Coordinates of C-alpha atoms in Angstrom, one line a residue:
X24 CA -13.9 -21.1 -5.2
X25 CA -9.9 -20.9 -5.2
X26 CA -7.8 -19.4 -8.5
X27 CA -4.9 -20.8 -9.7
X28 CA -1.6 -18.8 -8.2
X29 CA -1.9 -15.8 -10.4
X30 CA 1.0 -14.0 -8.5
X31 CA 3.2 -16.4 -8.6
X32 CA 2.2 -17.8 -11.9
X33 CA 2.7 -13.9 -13.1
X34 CA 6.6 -13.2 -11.4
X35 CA 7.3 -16.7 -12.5
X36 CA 6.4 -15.4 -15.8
X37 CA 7.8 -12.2 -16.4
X38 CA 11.6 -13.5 -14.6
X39 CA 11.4 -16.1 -17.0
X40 CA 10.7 -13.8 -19.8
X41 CA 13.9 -11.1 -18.5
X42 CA 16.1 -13.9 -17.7
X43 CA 15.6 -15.5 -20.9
X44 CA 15.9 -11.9 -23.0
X45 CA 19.2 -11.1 -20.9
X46 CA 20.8 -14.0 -21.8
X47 CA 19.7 -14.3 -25.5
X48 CA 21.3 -10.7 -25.6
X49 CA 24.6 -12.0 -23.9
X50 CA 24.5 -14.8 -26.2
X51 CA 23.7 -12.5 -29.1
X52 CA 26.8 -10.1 -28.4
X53 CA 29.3 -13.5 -27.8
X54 CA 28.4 -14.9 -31.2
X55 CA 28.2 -11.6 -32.8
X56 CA 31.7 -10.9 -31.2
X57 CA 32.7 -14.3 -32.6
X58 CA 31.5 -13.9 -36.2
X59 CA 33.5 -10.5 -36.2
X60 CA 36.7 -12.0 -34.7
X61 CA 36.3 -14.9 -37.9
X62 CA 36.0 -11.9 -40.4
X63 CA 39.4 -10.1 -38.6
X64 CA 41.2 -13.7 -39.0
X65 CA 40.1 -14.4 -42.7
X66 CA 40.9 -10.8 -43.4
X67 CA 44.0 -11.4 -42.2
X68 CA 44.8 -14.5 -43.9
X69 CA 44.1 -13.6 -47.0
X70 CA 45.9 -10.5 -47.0
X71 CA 49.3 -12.6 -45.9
X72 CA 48.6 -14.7 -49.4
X73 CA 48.0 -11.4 -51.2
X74 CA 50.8 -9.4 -49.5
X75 CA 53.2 -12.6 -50.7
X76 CA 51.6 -12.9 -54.5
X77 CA 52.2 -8.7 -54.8
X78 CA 55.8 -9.3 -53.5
X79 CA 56.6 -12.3 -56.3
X80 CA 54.5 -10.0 -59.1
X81 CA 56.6 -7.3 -58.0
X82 CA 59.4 -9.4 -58.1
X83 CA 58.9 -10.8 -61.7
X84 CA 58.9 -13.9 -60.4
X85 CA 55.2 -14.9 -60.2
X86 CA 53.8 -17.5 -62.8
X87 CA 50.6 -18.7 -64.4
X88 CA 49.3 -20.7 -61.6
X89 CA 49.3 -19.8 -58.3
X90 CA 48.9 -20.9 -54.9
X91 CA 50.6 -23.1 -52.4
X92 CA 47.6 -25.4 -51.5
X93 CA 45.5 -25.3 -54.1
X94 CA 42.5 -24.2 -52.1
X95 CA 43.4 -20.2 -52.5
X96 CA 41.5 -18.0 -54.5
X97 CA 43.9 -15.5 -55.9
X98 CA 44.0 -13.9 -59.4
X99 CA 46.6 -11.1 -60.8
X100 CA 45.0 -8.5 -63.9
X101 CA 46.8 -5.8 -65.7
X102 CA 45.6 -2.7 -65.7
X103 CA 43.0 -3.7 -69.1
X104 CA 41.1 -6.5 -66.6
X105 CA 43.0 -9.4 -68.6
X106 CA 44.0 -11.9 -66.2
X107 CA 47.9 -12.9 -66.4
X108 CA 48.0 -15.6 -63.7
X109 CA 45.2 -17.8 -60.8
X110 CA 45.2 -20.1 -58.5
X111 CA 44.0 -23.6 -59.6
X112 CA 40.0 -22.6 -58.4
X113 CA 40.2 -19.5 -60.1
X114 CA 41.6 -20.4 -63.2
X115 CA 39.2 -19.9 -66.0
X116 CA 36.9 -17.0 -64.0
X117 CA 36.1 -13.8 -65.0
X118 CA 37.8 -11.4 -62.3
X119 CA 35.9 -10.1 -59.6
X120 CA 34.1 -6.2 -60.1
X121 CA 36.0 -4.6 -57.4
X122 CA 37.3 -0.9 -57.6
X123 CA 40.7 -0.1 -57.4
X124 CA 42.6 1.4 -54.7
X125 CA 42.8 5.2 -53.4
X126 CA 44.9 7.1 -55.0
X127 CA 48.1 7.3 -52.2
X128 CA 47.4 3.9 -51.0
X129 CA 48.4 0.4 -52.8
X130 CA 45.5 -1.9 -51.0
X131 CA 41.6 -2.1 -50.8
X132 CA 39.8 -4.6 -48.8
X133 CA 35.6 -5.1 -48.8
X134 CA 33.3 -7.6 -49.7
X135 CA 31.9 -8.6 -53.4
X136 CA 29.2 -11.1 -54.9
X137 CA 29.7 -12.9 -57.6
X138 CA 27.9 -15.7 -59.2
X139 CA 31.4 -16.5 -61.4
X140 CA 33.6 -17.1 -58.3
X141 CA 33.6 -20.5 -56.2
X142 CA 32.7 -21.1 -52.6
X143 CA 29.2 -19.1 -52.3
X144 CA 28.0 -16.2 -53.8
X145 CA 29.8 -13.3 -51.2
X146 CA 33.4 -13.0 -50.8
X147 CA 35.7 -11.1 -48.9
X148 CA 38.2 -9.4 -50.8
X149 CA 41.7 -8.0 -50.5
X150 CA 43.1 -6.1 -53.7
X151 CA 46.6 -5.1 -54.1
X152 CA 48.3 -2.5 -56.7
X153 CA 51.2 -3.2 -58.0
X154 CA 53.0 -1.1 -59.8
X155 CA 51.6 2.6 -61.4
X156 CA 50.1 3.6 -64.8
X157 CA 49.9 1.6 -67.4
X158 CA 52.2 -1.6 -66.1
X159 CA 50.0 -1.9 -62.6
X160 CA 48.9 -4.8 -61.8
X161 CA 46.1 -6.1 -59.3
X162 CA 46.4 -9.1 -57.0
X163 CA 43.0 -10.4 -55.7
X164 CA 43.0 -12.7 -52.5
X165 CA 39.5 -13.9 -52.0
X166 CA 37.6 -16.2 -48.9
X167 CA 34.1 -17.4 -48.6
X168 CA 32.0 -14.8 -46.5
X169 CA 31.7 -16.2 -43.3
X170 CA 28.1 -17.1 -42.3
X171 CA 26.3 -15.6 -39.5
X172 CA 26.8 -18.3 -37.4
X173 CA 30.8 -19.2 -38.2
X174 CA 31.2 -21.8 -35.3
X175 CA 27.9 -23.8 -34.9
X176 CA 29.3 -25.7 -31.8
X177 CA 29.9 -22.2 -29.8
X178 CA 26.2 -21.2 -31.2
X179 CA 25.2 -24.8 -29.9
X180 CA 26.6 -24.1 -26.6
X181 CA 25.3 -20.5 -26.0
X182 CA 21.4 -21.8 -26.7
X183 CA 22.1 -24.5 -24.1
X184 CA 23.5 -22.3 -21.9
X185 CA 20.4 -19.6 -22.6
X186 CA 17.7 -22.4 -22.1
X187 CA 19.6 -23.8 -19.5
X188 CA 20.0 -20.4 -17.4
X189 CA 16.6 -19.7 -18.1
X190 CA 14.9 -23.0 -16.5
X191 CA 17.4 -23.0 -13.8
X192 CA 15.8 -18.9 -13.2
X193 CA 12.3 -20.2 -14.1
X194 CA 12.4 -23.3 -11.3
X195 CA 14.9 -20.5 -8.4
X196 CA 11.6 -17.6 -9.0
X197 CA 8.9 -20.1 -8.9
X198 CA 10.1 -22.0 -5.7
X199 CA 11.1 -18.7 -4.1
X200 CA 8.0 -17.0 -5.2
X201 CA 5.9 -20.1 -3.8
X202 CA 8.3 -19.9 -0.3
X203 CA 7.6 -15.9 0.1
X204 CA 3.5 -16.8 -0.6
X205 CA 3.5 -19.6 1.8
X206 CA 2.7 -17.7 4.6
X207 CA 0.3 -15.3 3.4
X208 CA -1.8 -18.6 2.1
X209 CA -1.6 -19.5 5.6
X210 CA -3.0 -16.5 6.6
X211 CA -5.8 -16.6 4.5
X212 CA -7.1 -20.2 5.3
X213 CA -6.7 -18.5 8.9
X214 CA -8.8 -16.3 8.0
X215 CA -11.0 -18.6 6.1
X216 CA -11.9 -20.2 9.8
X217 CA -12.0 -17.3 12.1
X218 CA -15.8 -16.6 12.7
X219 CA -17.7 -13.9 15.3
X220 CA -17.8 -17.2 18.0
X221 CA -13.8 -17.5 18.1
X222 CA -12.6 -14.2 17.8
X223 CA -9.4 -14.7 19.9
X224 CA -7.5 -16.7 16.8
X225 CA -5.4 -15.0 15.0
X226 CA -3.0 -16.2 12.0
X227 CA 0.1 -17.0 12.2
X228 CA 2.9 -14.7 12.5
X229 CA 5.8 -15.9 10.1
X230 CA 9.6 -16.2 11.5
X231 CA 11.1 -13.4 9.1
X232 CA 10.4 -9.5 10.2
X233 CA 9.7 -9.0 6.3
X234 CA 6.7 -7.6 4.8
X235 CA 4.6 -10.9 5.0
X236 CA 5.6 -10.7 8.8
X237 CA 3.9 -7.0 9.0
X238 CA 1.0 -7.7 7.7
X239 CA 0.4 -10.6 9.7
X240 CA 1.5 -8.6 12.8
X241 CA -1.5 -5.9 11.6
X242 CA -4.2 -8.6 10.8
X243 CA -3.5 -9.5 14.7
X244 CA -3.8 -6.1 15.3
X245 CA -7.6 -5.4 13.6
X246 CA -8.5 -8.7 15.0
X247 CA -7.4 -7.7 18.4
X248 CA -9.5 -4.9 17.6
X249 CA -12.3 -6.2 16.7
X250 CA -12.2 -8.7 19.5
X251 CA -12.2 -5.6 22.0
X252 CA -15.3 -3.9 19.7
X253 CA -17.5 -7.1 19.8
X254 CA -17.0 -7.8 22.9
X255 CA -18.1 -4.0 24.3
X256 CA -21.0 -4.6 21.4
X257 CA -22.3 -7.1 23.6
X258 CA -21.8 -5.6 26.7
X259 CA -23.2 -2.6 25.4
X260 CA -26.2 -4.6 24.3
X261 CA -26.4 -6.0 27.9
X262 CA -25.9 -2.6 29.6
X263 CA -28.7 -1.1 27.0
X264 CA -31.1 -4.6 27.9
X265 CA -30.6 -3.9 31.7
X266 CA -31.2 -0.1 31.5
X267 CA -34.4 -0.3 29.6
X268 CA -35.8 -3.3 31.8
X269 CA -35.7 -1.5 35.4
X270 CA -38.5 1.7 33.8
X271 CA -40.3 -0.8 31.3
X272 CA -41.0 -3.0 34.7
X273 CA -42.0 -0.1 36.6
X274 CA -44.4 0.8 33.5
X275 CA -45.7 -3.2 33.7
X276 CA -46.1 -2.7 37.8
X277 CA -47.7 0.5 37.3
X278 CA -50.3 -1.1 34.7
X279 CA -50.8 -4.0 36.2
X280 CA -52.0 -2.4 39.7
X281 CA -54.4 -0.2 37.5
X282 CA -55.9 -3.3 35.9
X283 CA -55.7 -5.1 38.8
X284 CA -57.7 -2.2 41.2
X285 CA -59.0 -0.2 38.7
X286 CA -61.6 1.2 41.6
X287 CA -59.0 1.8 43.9
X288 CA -56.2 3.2 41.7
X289 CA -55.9 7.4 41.3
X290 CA -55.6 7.4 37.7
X291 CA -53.3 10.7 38.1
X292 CA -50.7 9.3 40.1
X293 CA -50.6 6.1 38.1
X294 CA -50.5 8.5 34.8
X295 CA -47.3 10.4 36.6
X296 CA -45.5 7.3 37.1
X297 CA -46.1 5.9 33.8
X298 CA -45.1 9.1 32.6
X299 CA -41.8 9.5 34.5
X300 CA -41.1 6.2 33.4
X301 CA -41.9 6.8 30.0
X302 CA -39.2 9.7 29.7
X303 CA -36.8 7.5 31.5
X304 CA -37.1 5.3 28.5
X305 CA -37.1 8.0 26.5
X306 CA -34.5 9.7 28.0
X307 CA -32.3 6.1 27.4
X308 CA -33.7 6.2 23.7
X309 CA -32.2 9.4 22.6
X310 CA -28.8 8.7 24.1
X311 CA -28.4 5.5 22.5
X312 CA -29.2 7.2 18.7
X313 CA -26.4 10.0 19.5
X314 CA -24.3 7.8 20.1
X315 CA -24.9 5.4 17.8
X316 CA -24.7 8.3 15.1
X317 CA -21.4 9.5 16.6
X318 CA -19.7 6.2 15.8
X319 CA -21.2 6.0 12.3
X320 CA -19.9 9.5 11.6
X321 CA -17.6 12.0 12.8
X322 CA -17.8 14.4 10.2
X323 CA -20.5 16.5 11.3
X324 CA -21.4 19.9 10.3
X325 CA -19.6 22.3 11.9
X326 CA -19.6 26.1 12.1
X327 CA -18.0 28.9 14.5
X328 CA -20.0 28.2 17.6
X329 CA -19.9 30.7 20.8
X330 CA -19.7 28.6 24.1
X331 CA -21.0 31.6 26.6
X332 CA -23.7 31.8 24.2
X333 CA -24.8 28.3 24.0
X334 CA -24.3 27.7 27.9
X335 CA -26.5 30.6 28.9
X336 CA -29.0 29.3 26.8
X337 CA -29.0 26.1 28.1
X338 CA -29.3 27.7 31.2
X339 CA -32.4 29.5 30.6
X340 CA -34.1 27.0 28.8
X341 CA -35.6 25.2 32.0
X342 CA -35.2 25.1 35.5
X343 CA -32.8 23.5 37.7
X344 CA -33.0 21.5 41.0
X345 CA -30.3 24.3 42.1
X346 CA -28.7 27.9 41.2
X347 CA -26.6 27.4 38.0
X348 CA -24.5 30.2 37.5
X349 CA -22.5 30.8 34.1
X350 CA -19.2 33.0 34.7
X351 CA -18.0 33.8 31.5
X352 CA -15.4 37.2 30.4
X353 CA -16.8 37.6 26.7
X354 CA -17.8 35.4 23.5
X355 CA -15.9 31.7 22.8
X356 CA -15.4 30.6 20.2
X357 CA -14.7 27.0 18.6
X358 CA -15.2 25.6 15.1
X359 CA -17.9 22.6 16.4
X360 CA -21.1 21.1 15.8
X361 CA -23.3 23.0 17.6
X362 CA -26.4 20.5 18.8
X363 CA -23.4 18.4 19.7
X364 CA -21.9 20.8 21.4
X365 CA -25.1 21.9 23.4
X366 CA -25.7 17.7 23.8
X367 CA -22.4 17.7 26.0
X368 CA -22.9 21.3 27.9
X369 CA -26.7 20.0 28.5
X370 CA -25.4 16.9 30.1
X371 CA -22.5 17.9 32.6
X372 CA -24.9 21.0 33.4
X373 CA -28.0 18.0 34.0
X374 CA -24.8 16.0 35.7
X375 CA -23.8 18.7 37.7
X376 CA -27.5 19.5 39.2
X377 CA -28.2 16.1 40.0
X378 CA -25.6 16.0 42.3
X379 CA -25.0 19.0 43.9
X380 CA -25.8 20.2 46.8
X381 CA -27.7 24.0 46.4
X382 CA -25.3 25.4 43.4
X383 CA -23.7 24.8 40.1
X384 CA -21.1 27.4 38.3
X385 CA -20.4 27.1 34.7
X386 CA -16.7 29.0 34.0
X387 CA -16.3 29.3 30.5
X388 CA -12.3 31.0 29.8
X389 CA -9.8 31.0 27.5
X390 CA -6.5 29.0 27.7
X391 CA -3.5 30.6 25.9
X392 CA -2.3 29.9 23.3
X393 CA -5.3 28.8 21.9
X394 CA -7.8 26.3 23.5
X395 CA -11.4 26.7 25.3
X396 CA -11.7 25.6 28.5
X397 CA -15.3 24.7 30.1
X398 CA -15.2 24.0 33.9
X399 CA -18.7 22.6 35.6
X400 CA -18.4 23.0 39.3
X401 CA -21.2 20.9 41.5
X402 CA -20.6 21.4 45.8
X403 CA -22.0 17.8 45.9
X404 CA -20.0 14.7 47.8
X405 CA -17.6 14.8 44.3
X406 CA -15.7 11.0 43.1
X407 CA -13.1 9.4 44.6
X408 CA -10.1 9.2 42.1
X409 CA -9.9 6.0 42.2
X410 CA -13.7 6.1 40.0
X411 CA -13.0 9.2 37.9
X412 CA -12.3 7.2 34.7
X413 CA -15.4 5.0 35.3
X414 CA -17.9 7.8 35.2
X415 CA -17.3 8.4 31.5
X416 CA -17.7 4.2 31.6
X417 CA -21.3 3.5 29.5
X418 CA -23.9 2.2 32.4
X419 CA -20.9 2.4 34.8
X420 CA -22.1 2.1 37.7
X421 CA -20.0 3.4 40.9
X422 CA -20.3 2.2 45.1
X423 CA -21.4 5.4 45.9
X424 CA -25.1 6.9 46.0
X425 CA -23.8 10.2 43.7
X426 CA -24.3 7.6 40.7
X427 CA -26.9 5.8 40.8
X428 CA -30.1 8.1 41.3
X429 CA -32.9 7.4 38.3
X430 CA -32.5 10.8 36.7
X431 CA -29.5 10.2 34.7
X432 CA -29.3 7.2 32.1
X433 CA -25.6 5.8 32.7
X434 CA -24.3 7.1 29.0
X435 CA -24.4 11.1 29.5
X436 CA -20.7 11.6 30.2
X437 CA -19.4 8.5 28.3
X438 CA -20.9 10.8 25.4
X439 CA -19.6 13.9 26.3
X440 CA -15.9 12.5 26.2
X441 CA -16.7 10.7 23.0
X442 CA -17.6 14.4 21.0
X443 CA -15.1 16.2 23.1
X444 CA -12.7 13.7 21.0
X445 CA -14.6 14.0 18.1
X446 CA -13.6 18.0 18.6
X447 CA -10.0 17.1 18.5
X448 CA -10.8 18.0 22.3
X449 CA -10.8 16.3 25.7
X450 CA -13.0 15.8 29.0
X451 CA -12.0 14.9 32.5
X452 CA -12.5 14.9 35.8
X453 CA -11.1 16.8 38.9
X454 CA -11.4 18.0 42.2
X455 CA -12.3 21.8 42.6
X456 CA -9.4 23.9 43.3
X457 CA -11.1 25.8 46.4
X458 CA -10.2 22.5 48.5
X459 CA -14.5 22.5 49.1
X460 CA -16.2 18.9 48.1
X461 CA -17.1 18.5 44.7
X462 CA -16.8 17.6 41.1
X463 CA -15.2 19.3 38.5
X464 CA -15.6 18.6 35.3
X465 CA -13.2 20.1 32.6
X466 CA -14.1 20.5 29.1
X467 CA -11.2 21.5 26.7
X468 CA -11.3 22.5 22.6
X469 CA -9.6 23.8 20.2
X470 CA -10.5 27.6 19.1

């Protein structure tokens, strides 16, 4: 089932919702720089029709009415609040509750309601003294209180241009947004189609190095990955199917010329070779669940574990085919799982024996500044160079004879190096450094 776009549907959301705050504050701060500049201008003006008024009242000059337009509101009061002269509109009002001016200054200015005054119910006021004592006069100059929206057109403009900024971000984030997701809907209906059967698609890789681009470029990656594991999955399952066939045949053959002779049949000797074949199987059994288990999981158990220890008991625990020897100066020790670690000794040691010629040496040392080193020594024929990767190969199977006796089960050494690696370690193979014919197989940890 596919969901609506909530990504872009949410950036498409919250830019709008920024944009549109940003520019309602802009819009805010021109109007309210616009309503301010209107208060400094009628400030202004009616001070100039107050300052002129004061000079005629001063002058003795002033008469009942006054005024020039007739649209003024200016009154003049003695110092009792009787009113001795107004302008056409004001004639007739009861002055305006105002206080006087500071001591030291002739002129007050504010803002006053009134219900008795004409042109709305708040003014703004300028208040001049004239005169001192008893004689003063006042001389009020009056305007309508601007509203909070003094010129409707420039509010009119300013919300056009606020819902007009706001679409034009709403449409830019949505396309954008939609341009920047494109791709990574691609990938996904890629995605969608890839199965297990066509494992070598991958999605599509878009033009720009941006962040889309790099996770496409990793998707490839884990497919390319995956690709590699599924395919040694199956030829791990092959390699596994053919292993197991050659002793479960033999078993067959074996009980099958019982059944078949049952007179003429030593039932020892058949019991032996359904018994060698059994452990083959067995043998093929075990090594498939440690490995399987060291894939699921690395993180073993592990504990101070002393190498010189663990090889001489290995050593002991059963006989060889030739003299093993263990050379060893003193205790070595590694942080390690120690069946694991006695899995990987007890298979180049089994390695080693199947292959040499009358001896095996074990040299267990110490490699400043702090690694142990393992070294199993056969005398055998040894691997050509060209192979010495293959042996570590699962089932690999090499020209020569060295590798392909029936004791060994094809995965020993493939899952040595695996816990050697699991150690942080490594596992290779070399020829001995006497110049004689041989393998040597060198084990390297961590202390």
């Amino acid at each position: 089932m596919l969901h609506p776009p909530k990504i872009r549907l949410r950036v498409t959301l919250t830019s709008t919702l920024v944009a549109f705050g940003l520019t309602t504050a802009m819009a805010g701060l021109v109007l309210s720089g616009a309503r301010k500049q209107t208060l400094d201008d009628s400030i202004q003006e009616i001070s100039q029709d107050g300052r002129r008024v004061s000079v005629a009242v001063n002058a003795g000059i002033a008469g009942r009415e006054l005024g020039a337009t007739g649209r003024e509101l200016l009154m003049v009061v003695d110092a009792r609040g009787r009113v001795l002269a107004a302008s056409p509109r004001m004639r007739g009002r009861q002055p305006p509750r105002f206080p006087p001016p500071p001591p030291g200054d002739d002129r007050r200015e504010g803002r006053v309601c009134s219900r008795h005054l004409p042109g709305g119910p708040c003014f703004l006021i300028v208040e001049f003294r004239v005169g001192t004592g008893a004689n003063a006069k006042y001389v009020y100059s009056l305007a309508p209180e601007p509203g909070l929206l003094p010129q409707p057109k420039l509010a009119l403009l300013l919300l056009i241009g606020v819902l007009v900024g706001t679409g034009i971000v709403c449409y830019g984030t949505w396309r954008s947004v939609g341009g920047t997701l494109r791709p990574v809907n691609d990938i996904r209906q890629e995605l969608d189609e890839i199965t297990a059967t066509d494992l070598e698609r991958r999605v599509p890789v878009p033009a720009r190095r941006d962040e889309v681009g790099m996770l496409a470029m990793s998707i490839n990656a884990t497919l390319d990955r995956l690709e590699r594991a599924v395919a040694r999955q199956r030829a791990f399952v092959i390699d596994v199917s053919h292993e197991l066939r050659s002793p479960l045949a033999a078993l067959r053959m074996e009980l099958e010329l019982a059944l078949s002779a049952p007179d003429d049949s030593d039932v020892r000797d058949t019991l032996q070779a359904i018994l060698i074949n059994t452990d083959r199987v067995g043998a093929v059994v075990d090594d498939l669940l440690a490995l399987s288990r060291l894939e699921a999981d690395r993180n073993f158990p592990r504990e101070p574990v002393d190498l010189t220890e663990l090889a001489d008991q290995e050593v002991l625990r059963r006989p060889f085919r030739t003299q093993v020897t263990v050379l060893a100066e003193g205790a070595v020790t590694v942080n390690g799982g120690r069946s694991e670690l006695s899995r990987v000794l007890t298979n180049l040691i089994d390695n080693a024996d199947r292959h040499a010629t009358s001896e095996v040496t074990v040299i267990i040392s110490v490699e400043e500044p702090s690694t142990a080193v393992v070294e199993v020594i056969d005398d055998g024929t040894g691997v050509a160079e060209t192979d010495r990767e293959r042996v570590f190969e699962r089932f690999a199977r090499l020209a020569e004879g060295r590798h392909r006796d029936a004791g060994g089960t094809g995965i020993g050494l493939a899952i040595s190096r695996d816990i050697a690696e699991a150690h942080n370690g490594s596992l290779v193979l070399t020829d001995r450094l006497d110049g004689v014919p041989g393998a040597r197989f060198v084990l390297r940890l961590p202390r």
